[in-house]
Coordinates of N, CA and C in Angstrom, one line a residue:
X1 N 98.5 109.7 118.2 CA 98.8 108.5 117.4 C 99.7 107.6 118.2
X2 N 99.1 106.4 118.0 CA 100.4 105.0 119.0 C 101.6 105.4 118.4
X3 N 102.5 104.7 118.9 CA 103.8 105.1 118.4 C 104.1 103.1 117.9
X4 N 105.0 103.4 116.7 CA 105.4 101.9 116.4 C 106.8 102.3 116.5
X5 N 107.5 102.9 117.0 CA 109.0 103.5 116.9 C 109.7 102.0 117.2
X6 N 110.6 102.0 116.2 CA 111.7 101.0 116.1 C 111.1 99.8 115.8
X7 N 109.5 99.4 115.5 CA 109.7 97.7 115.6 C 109.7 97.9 113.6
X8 N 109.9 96.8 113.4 CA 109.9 96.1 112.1 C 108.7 95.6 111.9
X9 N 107.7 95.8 110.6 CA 106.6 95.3 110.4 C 106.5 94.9 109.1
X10 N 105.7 94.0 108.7 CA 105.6 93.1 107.4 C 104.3 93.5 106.8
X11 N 103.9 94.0 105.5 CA 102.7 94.3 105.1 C 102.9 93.2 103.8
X12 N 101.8 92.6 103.6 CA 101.4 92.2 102.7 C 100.3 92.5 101.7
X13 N 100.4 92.6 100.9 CA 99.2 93.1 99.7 C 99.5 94.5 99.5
X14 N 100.6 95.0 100.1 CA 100.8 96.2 99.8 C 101.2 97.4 98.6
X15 N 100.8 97.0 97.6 CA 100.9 97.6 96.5 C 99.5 99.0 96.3
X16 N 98.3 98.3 97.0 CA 97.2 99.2 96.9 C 96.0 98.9 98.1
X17 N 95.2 99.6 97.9 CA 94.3 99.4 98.5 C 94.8 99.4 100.2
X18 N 93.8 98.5 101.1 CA 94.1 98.6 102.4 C 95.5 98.4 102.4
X19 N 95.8 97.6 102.4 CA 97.8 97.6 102.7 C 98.0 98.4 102.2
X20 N 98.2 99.1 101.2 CA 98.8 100.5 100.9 C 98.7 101.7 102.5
X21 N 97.7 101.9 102.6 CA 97.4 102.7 103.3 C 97.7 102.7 104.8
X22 N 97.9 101.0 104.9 CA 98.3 100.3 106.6 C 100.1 100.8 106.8
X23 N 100.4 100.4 105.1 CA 102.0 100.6 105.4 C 102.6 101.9 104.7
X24 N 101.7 103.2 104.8 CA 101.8 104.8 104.9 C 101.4 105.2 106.2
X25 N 100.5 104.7 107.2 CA 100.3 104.8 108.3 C 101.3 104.3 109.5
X26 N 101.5 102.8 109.1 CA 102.7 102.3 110.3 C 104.3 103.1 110.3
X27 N 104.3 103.1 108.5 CA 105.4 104.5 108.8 C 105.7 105.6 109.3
X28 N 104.6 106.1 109.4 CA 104.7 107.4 109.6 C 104.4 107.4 111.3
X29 N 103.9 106.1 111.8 CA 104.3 105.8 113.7 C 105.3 105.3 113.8
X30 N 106.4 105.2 112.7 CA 107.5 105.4 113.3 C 108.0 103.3 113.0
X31 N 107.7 103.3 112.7 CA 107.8 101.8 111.9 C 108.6 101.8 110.5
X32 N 110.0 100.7 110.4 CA 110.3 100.5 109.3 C 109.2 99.7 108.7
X33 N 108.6 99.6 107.8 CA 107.8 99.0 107.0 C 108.3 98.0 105.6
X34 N 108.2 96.9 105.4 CA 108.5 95.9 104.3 C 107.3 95.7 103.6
X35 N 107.0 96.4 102.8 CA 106.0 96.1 101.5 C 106.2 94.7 100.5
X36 N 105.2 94.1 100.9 CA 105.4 92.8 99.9 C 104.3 93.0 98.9
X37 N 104.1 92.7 98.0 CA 103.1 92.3 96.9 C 103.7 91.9 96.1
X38 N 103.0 91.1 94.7 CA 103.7 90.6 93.1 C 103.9 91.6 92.8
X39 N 103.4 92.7 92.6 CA 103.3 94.1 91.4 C 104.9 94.8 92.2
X40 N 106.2 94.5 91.8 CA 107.1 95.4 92.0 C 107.2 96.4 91.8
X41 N 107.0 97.2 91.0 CA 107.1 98.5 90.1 C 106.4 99.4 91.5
X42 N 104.5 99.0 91.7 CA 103.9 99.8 92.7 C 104.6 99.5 94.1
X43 N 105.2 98.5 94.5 CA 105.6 98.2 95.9 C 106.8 98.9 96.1
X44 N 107.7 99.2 95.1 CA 109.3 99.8 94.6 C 108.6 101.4 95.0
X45 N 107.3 101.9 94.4 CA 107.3 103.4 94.4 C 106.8 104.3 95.5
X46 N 105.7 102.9 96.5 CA 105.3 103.0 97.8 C 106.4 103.5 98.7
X47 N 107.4 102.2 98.2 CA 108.7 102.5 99.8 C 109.4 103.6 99.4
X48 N 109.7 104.3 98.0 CA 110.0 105.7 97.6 C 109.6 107.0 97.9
X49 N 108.1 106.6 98.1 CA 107.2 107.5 98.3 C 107.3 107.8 99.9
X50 N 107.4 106.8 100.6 CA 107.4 106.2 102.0 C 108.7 107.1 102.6
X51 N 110.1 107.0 101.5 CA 110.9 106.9 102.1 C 111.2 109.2 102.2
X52 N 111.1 109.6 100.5 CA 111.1 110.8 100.4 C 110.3 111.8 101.8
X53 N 109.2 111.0 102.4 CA 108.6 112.1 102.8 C 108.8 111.9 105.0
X54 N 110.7 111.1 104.2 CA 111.1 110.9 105.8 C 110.6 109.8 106.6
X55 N 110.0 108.7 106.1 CA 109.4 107.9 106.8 C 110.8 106.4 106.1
X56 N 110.6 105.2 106.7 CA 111.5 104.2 106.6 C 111.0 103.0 106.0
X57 N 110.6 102.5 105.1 CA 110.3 101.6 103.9 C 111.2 100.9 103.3
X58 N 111.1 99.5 102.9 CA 111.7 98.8 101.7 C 110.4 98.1 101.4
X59 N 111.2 97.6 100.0 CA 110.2 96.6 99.4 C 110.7 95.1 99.1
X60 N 109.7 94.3 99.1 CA 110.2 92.6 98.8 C 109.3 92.0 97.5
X61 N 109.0 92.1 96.6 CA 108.3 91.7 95.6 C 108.6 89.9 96.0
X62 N 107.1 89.3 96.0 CA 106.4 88.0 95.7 C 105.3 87.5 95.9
X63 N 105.3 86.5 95.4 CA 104.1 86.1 95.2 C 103.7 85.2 96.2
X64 N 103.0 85.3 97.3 CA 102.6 84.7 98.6 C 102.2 83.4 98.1
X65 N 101.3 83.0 97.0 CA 100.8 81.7 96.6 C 102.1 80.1 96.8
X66 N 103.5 81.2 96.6 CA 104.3 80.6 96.4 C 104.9 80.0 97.6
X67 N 104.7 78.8 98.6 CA 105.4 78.8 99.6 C 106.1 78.6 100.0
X68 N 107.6 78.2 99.2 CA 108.8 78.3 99.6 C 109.7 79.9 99.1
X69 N 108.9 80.8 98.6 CA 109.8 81.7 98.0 C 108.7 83.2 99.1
X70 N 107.7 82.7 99.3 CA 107.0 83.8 100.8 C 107.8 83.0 101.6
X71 N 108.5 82.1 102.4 CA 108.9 81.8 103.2 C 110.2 82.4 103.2
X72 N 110.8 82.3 102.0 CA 112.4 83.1 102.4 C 112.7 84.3 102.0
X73 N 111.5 84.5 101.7 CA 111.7 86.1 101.5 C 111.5 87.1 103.3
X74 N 110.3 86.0 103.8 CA 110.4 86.6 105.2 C 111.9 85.9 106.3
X75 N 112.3 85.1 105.7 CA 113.4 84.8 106.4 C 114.4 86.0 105.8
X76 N 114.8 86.0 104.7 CA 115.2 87.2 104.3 C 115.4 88.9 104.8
X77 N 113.9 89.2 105.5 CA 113.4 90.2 106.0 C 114.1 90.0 107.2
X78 N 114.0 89.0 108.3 CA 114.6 88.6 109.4 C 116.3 88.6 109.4
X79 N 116.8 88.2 108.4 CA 118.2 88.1 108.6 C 118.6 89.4 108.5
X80 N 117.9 90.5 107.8 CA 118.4 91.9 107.3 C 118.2 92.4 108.9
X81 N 117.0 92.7 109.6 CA 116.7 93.5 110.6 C 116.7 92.7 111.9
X82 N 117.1 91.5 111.4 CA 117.2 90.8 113.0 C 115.6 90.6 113.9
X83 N 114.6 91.1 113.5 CA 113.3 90.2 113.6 C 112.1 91.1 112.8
X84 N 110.6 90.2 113.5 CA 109.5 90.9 112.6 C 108.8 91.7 113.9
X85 N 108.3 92.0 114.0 CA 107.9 93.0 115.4 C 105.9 92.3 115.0
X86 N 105.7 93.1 113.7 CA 104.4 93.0 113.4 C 104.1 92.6 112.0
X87 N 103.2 91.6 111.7 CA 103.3 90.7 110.5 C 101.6 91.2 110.2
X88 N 101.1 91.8 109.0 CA 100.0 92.2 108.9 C 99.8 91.3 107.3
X89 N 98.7 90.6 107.3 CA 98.4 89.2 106.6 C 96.8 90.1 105.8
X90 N 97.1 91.1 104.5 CA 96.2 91.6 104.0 C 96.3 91.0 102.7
X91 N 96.8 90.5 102.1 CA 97.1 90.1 100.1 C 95.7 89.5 100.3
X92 N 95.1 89.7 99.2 CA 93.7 89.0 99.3 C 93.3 88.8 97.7
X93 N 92.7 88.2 96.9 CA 92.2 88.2 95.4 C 91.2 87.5 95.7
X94 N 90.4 87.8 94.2 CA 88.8 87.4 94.5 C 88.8 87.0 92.4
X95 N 87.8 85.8 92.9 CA 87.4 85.1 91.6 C 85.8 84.1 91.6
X96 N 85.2 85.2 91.5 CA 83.9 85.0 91.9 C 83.2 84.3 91.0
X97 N 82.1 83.3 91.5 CA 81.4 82.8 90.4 C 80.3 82.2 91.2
X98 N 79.3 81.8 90.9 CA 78.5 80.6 91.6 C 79.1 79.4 91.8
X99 N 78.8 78.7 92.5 CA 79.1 77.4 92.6 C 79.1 75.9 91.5
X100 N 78.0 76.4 91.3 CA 77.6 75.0 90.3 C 78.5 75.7 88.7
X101 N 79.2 76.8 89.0 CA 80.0 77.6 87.5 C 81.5 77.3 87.9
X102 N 81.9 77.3 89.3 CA 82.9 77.8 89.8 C 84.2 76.6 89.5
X103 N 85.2 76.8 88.4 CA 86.1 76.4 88.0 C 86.7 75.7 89.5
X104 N 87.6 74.4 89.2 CA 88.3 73.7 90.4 C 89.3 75.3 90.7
X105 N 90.1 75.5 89.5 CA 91.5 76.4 90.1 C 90.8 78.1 90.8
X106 N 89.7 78.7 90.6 CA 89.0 79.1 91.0 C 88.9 79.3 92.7
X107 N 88.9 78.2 92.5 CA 88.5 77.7 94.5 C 89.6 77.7 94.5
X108 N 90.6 77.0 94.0 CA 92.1 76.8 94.8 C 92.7 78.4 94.8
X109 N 93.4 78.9 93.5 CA 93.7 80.5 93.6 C 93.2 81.2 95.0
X110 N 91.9 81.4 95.0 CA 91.7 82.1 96.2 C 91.8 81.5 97.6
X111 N 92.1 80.2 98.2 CA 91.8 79.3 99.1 C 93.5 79.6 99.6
X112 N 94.3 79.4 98.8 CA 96.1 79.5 98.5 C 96.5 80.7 98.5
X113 N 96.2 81.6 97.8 CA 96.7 82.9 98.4 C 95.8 83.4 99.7
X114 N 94.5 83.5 100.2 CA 94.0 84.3 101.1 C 94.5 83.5 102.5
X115 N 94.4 81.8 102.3 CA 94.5 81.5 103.1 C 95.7 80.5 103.8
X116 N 96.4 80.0 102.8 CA 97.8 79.6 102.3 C 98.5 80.2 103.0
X117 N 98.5 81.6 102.2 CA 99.1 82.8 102.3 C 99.9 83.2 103.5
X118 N 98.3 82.8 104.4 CA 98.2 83.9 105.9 C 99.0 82.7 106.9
X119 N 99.1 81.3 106.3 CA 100.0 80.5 107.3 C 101.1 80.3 107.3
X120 N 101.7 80.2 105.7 CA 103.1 80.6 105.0 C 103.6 81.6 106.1
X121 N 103.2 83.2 106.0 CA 103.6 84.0 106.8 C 103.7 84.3 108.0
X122 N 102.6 83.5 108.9 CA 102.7 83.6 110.3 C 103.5 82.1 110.8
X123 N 103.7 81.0 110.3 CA 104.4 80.4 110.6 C 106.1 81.1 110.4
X124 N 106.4 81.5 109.1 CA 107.4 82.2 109.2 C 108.1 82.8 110.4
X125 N 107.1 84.0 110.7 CA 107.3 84.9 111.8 C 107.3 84.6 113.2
X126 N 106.3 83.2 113.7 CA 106.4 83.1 114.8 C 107.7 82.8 115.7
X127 N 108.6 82.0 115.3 CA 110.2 81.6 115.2 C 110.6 83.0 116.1
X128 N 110.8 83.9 115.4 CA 111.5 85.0 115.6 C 110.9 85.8 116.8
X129 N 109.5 85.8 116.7 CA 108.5 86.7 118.0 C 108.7 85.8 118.9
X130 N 108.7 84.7 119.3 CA 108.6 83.6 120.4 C 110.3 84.1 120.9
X131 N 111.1 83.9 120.1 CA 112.2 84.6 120.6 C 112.4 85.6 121.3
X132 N 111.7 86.8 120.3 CA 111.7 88.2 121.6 C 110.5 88.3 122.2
X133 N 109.6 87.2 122.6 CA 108.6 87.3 123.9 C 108.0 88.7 123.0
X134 N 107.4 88.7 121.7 CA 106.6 90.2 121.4 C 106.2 89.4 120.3
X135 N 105.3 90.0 119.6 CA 104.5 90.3 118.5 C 103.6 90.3 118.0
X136 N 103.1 91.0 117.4 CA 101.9 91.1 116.7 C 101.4 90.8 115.4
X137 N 100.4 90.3 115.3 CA 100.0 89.6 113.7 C 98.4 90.1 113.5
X138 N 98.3 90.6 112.7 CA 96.5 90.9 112.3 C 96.5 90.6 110.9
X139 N 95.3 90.4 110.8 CA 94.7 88.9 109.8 C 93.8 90.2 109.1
X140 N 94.1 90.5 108.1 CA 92.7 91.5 107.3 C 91.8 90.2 106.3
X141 N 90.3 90.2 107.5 CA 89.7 89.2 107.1 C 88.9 90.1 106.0
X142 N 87.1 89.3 106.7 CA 85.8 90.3 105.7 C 84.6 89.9 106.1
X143 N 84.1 90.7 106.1 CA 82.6 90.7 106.5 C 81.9 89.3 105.8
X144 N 82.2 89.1 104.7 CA 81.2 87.6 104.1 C 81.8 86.5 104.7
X145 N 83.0 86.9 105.2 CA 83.6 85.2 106.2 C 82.8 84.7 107.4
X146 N 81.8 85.9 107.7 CA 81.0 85.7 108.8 C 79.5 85.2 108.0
X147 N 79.4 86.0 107.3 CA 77.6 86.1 106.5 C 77.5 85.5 105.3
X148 N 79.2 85.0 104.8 CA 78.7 84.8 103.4 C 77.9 85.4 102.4
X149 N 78.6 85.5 100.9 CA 77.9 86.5 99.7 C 77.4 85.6 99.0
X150 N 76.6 85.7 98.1 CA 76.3 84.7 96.8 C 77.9 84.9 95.7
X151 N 78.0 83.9 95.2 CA 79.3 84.5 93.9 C 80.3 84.5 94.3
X152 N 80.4 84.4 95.9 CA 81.5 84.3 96.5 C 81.9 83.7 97.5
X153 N 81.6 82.2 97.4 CA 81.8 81.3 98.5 C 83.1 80.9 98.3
X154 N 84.1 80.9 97.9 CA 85.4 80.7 97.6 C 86.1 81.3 98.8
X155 N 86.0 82.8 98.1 CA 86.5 84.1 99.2 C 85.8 84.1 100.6
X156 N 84.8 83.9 100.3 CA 84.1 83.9 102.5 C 84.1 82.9 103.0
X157 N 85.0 81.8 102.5 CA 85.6 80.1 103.2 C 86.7 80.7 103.1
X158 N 87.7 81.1 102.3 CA 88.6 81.8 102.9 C 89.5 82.6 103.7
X159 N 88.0 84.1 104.1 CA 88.2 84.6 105.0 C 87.5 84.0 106.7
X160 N 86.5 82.8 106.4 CA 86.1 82.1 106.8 C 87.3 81.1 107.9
X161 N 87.8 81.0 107.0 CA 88.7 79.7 107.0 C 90.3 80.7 108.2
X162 N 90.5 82.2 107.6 CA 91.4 82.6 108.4 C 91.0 83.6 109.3
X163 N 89.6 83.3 109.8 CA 89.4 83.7 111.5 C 89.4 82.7 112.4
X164 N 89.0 81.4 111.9 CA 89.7 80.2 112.9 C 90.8 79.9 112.8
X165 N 91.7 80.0 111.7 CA 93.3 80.0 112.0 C 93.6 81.1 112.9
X166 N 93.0 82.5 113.1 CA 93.6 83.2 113.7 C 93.5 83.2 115.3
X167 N 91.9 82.5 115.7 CA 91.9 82.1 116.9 C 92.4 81.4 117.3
X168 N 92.7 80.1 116.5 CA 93.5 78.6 117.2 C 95.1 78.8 117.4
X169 N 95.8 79.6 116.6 CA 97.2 80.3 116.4 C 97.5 81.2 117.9
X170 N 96.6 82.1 118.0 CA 96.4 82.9 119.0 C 96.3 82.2 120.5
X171 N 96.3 81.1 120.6 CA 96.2 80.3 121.6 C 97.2 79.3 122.0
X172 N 97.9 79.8 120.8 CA 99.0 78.8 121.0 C 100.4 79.7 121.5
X173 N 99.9 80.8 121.2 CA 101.3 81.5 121.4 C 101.2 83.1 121.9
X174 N 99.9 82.8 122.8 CA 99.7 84.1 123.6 C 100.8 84.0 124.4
X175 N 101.0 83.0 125.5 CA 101.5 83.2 126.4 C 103.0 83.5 126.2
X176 N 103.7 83.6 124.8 CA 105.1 84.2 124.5 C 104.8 85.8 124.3
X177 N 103.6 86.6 124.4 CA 103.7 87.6 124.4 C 103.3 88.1 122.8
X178 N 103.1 87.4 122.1 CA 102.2 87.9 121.2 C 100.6 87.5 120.9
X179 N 100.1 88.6 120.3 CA 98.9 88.8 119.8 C 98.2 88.1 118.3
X180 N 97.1 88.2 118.3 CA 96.7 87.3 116.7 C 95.7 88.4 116.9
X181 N 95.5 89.2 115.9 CA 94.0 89.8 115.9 C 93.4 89.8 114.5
X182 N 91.7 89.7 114.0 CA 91.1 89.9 113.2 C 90.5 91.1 113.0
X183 N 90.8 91.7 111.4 CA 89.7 92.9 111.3 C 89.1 92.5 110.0
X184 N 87.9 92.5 110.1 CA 86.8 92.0 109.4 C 86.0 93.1 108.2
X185 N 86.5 93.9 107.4 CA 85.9 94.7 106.6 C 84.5 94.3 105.8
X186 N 83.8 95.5 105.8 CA 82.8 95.8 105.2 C 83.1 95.9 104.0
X187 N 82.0 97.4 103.4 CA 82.0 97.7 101.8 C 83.6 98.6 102.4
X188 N 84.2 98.7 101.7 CA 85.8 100.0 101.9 C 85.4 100.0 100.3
X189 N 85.8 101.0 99.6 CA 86.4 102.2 98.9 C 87.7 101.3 98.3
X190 N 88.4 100.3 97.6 CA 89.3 99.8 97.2 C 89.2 99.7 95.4
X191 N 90.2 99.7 95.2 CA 90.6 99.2 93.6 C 89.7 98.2 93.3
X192 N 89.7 97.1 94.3 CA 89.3 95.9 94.1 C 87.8 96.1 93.8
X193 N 87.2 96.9 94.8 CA 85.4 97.1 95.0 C 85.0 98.2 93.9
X194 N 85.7 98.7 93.2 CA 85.6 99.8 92.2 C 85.1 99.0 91.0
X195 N 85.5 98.1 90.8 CA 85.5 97.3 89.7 C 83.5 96.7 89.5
X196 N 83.0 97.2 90.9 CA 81.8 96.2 90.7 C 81.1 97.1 90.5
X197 N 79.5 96.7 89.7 CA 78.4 97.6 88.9 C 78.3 98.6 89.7
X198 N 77.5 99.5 89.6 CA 76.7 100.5 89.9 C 75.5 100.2 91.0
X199 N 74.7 99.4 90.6 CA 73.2 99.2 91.2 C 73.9 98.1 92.0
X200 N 75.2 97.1 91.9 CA 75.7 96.5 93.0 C 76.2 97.3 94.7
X201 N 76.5 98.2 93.8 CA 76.6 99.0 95.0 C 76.1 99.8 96.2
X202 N 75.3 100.2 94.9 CA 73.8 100.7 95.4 C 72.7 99.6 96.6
X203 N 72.9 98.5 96.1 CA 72.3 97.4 96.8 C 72.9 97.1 97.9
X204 N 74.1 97.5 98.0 CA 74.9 97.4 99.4 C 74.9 98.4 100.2
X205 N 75.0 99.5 99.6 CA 74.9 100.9 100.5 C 73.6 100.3 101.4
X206 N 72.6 100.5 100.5 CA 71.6 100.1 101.5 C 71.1 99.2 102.6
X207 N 72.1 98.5 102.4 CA 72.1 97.5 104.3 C 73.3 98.1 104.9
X208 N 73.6 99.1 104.7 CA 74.9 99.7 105.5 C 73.8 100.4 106.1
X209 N 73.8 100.7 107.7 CA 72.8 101.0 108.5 C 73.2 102.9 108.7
X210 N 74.7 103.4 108.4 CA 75.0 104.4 108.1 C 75.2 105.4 106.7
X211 N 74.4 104.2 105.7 CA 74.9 105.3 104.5 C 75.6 105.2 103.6
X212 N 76.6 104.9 104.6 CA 78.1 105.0 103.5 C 79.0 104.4 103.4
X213 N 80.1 104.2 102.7 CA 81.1 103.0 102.6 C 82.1 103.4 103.5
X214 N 83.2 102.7 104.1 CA 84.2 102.7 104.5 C 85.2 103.1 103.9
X215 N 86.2 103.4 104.8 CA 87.3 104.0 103.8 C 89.0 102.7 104.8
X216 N 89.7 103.4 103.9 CA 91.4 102.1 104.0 C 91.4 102.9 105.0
X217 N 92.0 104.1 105.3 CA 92.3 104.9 107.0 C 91.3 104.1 108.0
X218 N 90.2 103.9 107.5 CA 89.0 103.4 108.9 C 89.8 102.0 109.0
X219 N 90.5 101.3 108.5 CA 90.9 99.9 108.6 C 92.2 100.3 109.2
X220 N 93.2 101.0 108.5 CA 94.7 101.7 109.0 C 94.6 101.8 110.3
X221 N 93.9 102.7 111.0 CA 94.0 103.0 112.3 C 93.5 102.0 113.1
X222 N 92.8 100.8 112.6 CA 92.3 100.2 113.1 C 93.1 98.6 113.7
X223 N 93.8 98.9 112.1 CA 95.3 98.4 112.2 C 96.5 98.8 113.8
X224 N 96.2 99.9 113.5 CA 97.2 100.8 114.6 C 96.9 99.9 115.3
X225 N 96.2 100.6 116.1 CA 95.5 100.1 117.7 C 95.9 98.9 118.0
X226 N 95.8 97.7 117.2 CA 96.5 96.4 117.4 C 97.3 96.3 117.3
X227 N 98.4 97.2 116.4 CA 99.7 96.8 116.3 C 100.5 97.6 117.7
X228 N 99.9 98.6 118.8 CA 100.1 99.5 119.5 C 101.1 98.1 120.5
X229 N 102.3 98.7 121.5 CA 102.6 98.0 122.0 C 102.1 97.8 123.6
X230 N 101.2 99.0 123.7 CA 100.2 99.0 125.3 C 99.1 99.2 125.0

């Protein structure tokens, strides 16, 4: 397992699903971990859970949409530990519809948090990595940002929208020693994907060329490896 010993890392969307899983994994390589999400109660029982079983967690409850209150909450985070090592940009919501159905706030909600969100926090953090010449940032995109879904053009312009923020960002601030990387998920096994039919699913299995759905560990580790410091 890479080792994250000693740096400070930022999870976002971490109350469930992939970020749940990213910030039980970076803990346990040895990473203090900052769980953000709105839902406090689950993000409060994460860094509990995180902390009981020896590993080093806190939590920051907000609402990313919000961009002066994601901004000082990560300045916040900075003033407590003195920087961010690794900023992992997962909160994501989905409000699907067709187009010709698709409410104005609809498009904005998801456009503002997925992709709002992911500039709020990496502008935040870069300040402090440009300072210590280190850091790392990974963008938990999605597979329809590339191919586009029906129902969901909102969300695959959004994930759409922050794989070119992540390249043009990445270019700007390689040369201080940090990284920008994209991971692009398939079908994963989440709260979120639970929610959809049966025969929806079914119809996706079947362009999966292996069968089966992904799981949050296949993303976690995948996580690692980027957040790795060699």
């Amino acid at each position: 397992m890479f080792s994250l010993q000693d740096k400070i890392a930022i999870v976002t969307g971490a109350s469930q699903g992939i970020g749940k899983t990213i910030a039980e994994l970076f803990s346990k390589s040895g990473a203090h971990v900052v769980c953000i999400a709105r839902n406090e109660e689950k993000i409060k029982n994460l860094a509990n859970t995180i902390s009981k079983n020896g590993h080093s967690a806190s939590y920051n409850p907000c609402d990313i949409s919000d961009g002066d209150l994601f901004q000082n909450t990560i300045k916040s985070v900075i003033n407590d530990y003195g920087k961010i090592d690794i900023l992992i940009n997962n909160a994501g919501i989905t409000r699907d519809s067709l187009v010709l159905r698709m409410k104005n706030n609809q498009w904005d909600d998801v456009l503002i948090t997925n992709l709002k969100g992911a500039f709020y926090a990496t502008k935040s953090v870069l300040r402090s990595m440009m300072k210590n010449k280190y850091g790392r940032i990974i963008n938990i995109t999605s597979i329809v940002g590339l191919q586009g879904n029906s129902g969901q053009s909102n969300y695959s312009a959004s994930k759409a929208g922050l794989i070119g923020f992540s390249q043009s960002v990445a270019k700007e601030v390689a040369s201080r020693g940090i990284t920008i990387n994209c991971i692009a998920p398939g079908w994963i096994e989440t709260e979120m994907t639970s929610e959809l039919s049966q025969d929806i699913k079914s119809e996706i299995i079947k362009n999966i060329p292996i069968g089966k759905t992904g799981t949050t560990e296949d993303i976690a580790y995948t996580a690692l490896f980027l957040a790795r410091s060699e």
